[in-house]
Every structure is written in structure tokens, then in C-alpha cells.
PDB file of C-alpha atoms in Angstrom:
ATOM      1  CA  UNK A   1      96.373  43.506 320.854  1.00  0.00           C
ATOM      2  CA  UNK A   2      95.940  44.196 317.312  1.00  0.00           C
ATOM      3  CA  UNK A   3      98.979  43.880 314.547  1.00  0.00           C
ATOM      4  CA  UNK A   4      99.934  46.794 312.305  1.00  0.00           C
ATOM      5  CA  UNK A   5      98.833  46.658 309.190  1.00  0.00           C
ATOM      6  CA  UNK A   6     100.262  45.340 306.556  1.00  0.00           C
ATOM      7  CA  UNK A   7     101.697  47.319 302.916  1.00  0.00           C
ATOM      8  CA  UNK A   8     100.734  46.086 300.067  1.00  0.00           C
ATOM      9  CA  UNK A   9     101.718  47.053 296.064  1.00  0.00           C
ATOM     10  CA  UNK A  10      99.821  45.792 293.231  1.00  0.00           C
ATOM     11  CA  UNK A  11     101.240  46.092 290.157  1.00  0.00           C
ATOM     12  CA  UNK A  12      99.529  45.738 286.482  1.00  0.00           C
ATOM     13  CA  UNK A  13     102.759  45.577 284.163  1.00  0.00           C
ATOM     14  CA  UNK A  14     102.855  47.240 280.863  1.00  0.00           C
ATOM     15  CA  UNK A  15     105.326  48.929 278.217  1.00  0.00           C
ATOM     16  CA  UNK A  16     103.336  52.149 277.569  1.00  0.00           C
ATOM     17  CA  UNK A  17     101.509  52.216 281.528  1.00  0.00           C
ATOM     18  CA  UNK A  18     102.406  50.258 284.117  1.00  0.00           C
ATOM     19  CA  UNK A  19      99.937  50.593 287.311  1.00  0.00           C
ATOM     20  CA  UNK A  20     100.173  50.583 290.846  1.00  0.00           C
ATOM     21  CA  UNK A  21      98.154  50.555 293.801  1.00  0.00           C
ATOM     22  CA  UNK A  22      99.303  51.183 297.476  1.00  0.00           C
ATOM     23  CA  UNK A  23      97.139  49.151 300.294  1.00  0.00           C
ATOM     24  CA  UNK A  24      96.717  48.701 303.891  1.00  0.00           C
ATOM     25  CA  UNK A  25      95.193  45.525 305.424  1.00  0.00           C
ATOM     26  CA  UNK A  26      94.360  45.561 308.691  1.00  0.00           C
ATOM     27  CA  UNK A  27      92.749  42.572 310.031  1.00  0.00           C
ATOM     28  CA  UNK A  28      89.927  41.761 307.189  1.00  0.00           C
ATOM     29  CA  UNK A  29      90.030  46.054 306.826  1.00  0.00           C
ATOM     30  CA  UNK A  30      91.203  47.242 303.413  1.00  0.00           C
ATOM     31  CA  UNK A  31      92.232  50.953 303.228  1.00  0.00           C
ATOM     32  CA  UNK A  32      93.414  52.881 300.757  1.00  0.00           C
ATOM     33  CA  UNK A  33      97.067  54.596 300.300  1.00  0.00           C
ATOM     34  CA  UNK A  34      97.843  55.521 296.921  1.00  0.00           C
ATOM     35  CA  UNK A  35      97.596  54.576 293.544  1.00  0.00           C
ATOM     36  CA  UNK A  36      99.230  55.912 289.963  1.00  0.00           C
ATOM     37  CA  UNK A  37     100.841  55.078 286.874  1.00  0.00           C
ATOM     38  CA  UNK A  38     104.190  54.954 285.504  1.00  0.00           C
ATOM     39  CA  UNK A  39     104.397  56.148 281.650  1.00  0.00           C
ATOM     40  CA  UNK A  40     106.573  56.058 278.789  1.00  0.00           C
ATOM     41  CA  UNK A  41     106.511  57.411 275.516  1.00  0.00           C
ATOM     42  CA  UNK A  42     106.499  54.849 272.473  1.00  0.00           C
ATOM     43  CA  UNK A  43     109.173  57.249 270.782  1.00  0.00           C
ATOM     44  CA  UNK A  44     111.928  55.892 273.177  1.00  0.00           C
ATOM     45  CA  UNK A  45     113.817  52.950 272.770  1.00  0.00           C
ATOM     46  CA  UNK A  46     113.279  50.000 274.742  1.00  0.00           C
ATOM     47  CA  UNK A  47     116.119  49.916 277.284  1.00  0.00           C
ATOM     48  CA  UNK A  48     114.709  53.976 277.571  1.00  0.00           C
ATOM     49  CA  UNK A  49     111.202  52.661 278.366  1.00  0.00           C
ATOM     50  CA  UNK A  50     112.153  49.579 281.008  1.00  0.00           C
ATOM     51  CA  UNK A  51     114.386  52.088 282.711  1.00  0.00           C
ATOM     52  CA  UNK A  52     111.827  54.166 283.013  1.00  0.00           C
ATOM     53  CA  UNK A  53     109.788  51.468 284.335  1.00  0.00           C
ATOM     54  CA  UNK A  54     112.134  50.771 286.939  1.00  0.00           C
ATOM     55  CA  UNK A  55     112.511  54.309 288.368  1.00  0.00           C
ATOM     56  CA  UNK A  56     109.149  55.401 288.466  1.00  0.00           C
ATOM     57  CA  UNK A  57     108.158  51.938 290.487  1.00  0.00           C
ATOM     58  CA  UNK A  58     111.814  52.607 292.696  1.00  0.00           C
ATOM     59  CA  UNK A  59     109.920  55.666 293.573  1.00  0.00           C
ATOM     60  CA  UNK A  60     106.982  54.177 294.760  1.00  0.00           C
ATOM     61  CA  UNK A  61     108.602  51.611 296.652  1.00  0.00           C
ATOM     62  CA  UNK A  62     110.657  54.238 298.733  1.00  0.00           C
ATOM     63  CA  UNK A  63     108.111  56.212 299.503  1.00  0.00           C
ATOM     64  CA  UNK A  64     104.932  53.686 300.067  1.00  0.00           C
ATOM     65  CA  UNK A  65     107.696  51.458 301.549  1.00  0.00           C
ATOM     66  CA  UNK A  66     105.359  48.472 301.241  1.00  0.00           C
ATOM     67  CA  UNK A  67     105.768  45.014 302.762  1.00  0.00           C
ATOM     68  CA  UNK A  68     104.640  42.745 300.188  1.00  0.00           C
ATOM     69  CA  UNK A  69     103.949  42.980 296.496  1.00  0.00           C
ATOM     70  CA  UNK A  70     101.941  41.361 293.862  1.00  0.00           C
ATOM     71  CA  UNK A  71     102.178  41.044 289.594  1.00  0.00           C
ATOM     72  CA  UNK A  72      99.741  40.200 287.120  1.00  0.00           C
ATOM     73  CA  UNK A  73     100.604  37.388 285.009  1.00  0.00           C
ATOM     74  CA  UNK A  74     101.002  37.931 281.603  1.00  0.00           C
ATOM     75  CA  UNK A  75      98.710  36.718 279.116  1.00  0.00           C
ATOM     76  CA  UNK A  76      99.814  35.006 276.013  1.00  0.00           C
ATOM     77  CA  UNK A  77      98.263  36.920 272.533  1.00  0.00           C
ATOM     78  CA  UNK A  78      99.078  36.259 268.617  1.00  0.00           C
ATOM     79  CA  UNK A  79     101.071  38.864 268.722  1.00  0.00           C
ATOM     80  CA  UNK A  80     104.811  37.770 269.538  1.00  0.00           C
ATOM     81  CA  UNK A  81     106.471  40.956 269.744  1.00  0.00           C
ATOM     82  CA  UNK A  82     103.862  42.229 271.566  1.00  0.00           C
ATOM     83  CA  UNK A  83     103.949  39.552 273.542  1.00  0.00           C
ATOM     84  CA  UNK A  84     107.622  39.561 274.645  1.00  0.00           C
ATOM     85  CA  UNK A  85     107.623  43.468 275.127  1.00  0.00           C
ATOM     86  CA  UNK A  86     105.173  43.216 277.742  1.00  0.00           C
ATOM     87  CA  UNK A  87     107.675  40.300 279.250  1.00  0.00           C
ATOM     88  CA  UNK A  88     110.443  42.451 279.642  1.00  0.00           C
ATOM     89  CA  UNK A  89     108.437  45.087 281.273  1.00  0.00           C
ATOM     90  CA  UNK A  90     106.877  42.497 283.505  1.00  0.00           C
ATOM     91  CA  UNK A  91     110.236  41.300 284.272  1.00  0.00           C
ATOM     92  CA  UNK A  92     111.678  44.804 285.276  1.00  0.00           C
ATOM     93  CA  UNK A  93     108.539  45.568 286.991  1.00  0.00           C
ATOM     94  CA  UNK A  94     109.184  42.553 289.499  1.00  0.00           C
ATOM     95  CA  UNK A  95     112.763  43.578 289.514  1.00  0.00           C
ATOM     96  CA  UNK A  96     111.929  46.667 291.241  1.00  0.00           C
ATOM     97  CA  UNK A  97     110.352  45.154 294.405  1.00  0.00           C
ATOM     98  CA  UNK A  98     112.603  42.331 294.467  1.00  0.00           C
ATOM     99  CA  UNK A  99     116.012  44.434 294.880  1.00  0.00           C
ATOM    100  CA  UNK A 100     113.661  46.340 297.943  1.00  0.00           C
ATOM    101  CA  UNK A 101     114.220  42.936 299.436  1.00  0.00           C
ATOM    102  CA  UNK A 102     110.496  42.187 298.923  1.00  0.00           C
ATOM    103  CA  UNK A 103     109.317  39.043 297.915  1.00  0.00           C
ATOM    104  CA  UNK A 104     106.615  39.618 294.184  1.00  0.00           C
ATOM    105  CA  UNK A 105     103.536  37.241 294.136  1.00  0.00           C
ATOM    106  CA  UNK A 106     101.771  36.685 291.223  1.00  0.00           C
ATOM    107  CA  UNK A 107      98.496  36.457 289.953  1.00  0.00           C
ATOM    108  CA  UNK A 108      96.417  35.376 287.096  1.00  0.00           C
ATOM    109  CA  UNK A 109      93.740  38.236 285.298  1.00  0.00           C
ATOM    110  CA  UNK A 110      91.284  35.573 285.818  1.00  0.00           C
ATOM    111  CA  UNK A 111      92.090  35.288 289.657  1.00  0.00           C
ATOM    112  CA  UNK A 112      91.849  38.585 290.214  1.00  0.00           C
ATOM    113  CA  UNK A 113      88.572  39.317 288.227  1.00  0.00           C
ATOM    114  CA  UNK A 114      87.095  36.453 290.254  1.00  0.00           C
ATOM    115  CA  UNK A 115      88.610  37.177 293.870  1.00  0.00           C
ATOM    116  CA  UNK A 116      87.024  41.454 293.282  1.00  0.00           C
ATOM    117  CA  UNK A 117      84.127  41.272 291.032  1.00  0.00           C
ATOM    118  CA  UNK A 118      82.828  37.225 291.694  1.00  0.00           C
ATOM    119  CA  UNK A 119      83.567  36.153 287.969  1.00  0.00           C
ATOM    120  CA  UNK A 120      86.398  35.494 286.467  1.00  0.00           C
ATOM    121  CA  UNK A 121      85.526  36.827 282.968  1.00  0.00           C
ATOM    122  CA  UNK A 122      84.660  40.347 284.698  1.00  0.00           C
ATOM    123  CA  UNK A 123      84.962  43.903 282.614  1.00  0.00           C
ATOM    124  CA  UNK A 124      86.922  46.964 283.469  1.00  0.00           C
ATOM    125  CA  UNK A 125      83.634  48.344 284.436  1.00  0.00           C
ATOM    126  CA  UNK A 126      82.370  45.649 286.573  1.00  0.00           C
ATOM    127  CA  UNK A 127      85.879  45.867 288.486  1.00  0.00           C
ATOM    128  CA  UNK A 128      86.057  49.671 288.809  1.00  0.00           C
ATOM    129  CA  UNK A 129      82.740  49.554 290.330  1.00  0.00           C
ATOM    130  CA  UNK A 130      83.937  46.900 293.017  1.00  0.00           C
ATOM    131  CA  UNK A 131      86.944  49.250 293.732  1.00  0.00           C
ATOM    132  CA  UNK A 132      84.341  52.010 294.565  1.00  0.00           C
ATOM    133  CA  UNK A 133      83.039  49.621 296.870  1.00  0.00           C
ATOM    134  CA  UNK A 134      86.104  48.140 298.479  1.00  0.00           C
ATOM    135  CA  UNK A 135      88.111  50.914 298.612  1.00  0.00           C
ATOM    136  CA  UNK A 136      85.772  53.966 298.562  1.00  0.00           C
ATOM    137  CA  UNK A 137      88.583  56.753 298.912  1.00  0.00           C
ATOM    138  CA  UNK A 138      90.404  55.269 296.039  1.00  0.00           C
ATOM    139  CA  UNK A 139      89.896  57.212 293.089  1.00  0.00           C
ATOM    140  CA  UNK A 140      92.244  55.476 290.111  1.00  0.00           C
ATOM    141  CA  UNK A 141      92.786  58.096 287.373  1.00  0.00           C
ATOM    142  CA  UNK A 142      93.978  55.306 284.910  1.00  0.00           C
ATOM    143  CA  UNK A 143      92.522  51.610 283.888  1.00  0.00           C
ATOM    144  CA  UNK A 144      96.108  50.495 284.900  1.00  0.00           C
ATOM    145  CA  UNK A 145      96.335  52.472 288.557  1.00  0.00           C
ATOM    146  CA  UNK A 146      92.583  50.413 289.261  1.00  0.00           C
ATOM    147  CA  UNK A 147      94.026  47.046 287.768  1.00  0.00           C
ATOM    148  CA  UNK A 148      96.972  47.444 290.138  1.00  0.00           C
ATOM    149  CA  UNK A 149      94.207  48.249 292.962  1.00  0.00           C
ATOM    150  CA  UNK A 150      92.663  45.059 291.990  1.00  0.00           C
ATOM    151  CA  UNK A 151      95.792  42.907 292.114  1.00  0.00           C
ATOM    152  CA  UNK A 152      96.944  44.437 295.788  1.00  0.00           C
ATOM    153  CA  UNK A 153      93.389  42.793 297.141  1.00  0.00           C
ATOM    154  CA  UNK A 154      93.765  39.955 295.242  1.00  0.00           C
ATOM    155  CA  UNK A 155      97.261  39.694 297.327  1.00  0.00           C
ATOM    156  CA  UNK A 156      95.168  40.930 300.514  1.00  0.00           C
ATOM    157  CA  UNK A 157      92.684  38.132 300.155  1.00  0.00           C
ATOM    158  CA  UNK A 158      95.041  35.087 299.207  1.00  0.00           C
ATOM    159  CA  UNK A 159      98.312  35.814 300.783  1.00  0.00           C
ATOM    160  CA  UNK A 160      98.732  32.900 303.020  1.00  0.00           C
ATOM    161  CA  UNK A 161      98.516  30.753 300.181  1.00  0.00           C
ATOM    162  CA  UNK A 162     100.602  33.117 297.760  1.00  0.00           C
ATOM    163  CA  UNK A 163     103.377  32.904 300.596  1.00  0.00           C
ATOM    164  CA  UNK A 164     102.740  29.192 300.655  1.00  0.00           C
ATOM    165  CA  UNK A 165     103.164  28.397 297.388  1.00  0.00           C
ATOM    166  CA  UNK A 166     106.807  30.862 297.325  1.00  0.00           C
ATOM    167  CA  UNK A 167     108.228  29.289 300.210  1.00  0.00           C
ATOM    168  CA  UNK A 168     107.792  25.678 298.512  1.00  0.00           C
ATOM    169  CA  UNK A 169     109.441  26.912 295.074  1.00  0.00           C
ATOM    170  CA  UNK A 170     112.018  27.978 297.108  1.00  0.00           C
ATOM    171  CA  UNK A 171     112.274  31.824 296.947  1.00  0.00           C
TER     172      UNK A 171
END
């Protein structure tokens, strides 16, 4: 008897694009659902842009419906404001998922460069052409939509241990 498969949404956080990719796993079977960005214009204010944010990923969850989800950790730059801007969109975009009752796991860039390309110090190129491989109906239109690809089979790959490492912090 085999188990249905199980929904997964990846999602690569940002203020002016946030990506998201839409997965099935099946077994050790990957297969491809959907994948897009959420934009918002820099001309909005702030509260504008995270509520944006929020309802275009609210859409996606209700209509992907997806079982799990993972988030790219943020990155630390010189940039402060920069910096804490991408926070708060991070924070809203595992907001989203979480009030769907699902549970967000998170990854680091260099985890998922290393668990789809091999190396963690990987390009956008080298990763996009391990997408074409892995998923070959998945055609991202957006650096963000493949980067949230990426992070749904980094999820795929190291669930057990993401799901692991949530129960023991308690959430």
C-alpha cells in the first residue's frame, strides 16, 4: 500500500518578491505543482507591503492546501535596515502558514545550495539547472519562485530531521 503524497511549500522571503514553490513527494518521487511570486511595489508603505505579503501567500495556501512548509533563513548583511526589512517580511511570511495550522521549517541558503546543487556555495545558475533536473515540468518565471522550489526539496529531503528538531524546541 503506498501513502499519499505529501504537500509541500517552499518559501524564499523577501520585501519586493517573495517566492514560492508547491511540491509533491511521493515516496523518494518529487513532482511538481506550482510555483510563483508574490510582489509589491517599493512606493507603498511597509505595513502596505507585509500585508501584501500575507495575502498573496494566504492565497497560495488555500488553494495548494499544502501539508508542510519550509523558510529560508535570513542572512545577516551591513546593511541594517535592509536587514530588518527583510525580517519583518520573513516574519509575516511564516505567519501565513502558521495561522493554516501548519508547522514552518527552516533552512539555511547554504543547506539548501548543498542538499540541490552538491555545494554549498552554489550560483543561481548552478541551482536553476538542478531544478530542470529534479523537477523537469517546473518552469520558475522568477529567481525567487526557483529559490522557493529549492527550499520545498530541501524540506523533501530532510524532513524527518526538520520535524525532529521542532518537536524538541517545543512547537
Amino acid at each position: 500500500m503506498t501513502s499519499a503524497p505529501i504537500r509541500i511549500l517552499g518559501i524564499d522571503p523577501g520585501l519586493r518578491r517573495t517566492g514560492w514553490g508547491v511540491l509533491d513527494i511521493e515516496g523518494n518521487r518529487l513532482i511538481f505543482v506550482g510555483c510563483g511570486s508574490v510582489e509589491t511595489r517599493e512606493h507603498m508603505a511597509l505595513a502596505s507591503r507585509l500585508l501584501a505579503i500575507h495575502a498573496g501567500l494566504g492565497a497560495v495556501l488555500d488553494r495548494f492546501r499544502p501539508a508542510e512548509a519550509a523558510i529560508e533563513q535570513t542572512f545577516v548583511n551591513k546593511d541594517g535596515v535592509a536587514t530588518l526589512k527583510l525580517g519583518q517580511a520573513r516574519g509575516v511570511a511564516m505567519l501565513a502558514p502558521a495561522m493554516f495550522g501548519i508547522a514552518v521549517a527552516e533552512y539555511a541558503p547554504n543547506q539548501v545550495k548543498k542538499t540541490v546543487v552538491g555545494a554549498g556555495h552554489a550560483d543561481k545558475t548552478q541551482i536553476q539547472a538542478m531544478l530542470k533536473i529534479l523537477l523537469p515540468k517546473a518552469d520558475p518565471k522568477s529567481a525567487d519562485a526557483a529559490d522557493a522550489l529549492a527550499i520545498a526539496i530541501t524540506h523533501a529531503h530532510h524532513r524527518g530531521a526538520a520535524a525532529l528538531r521542532m518537536k524538541v524546541a517545543g512547537a
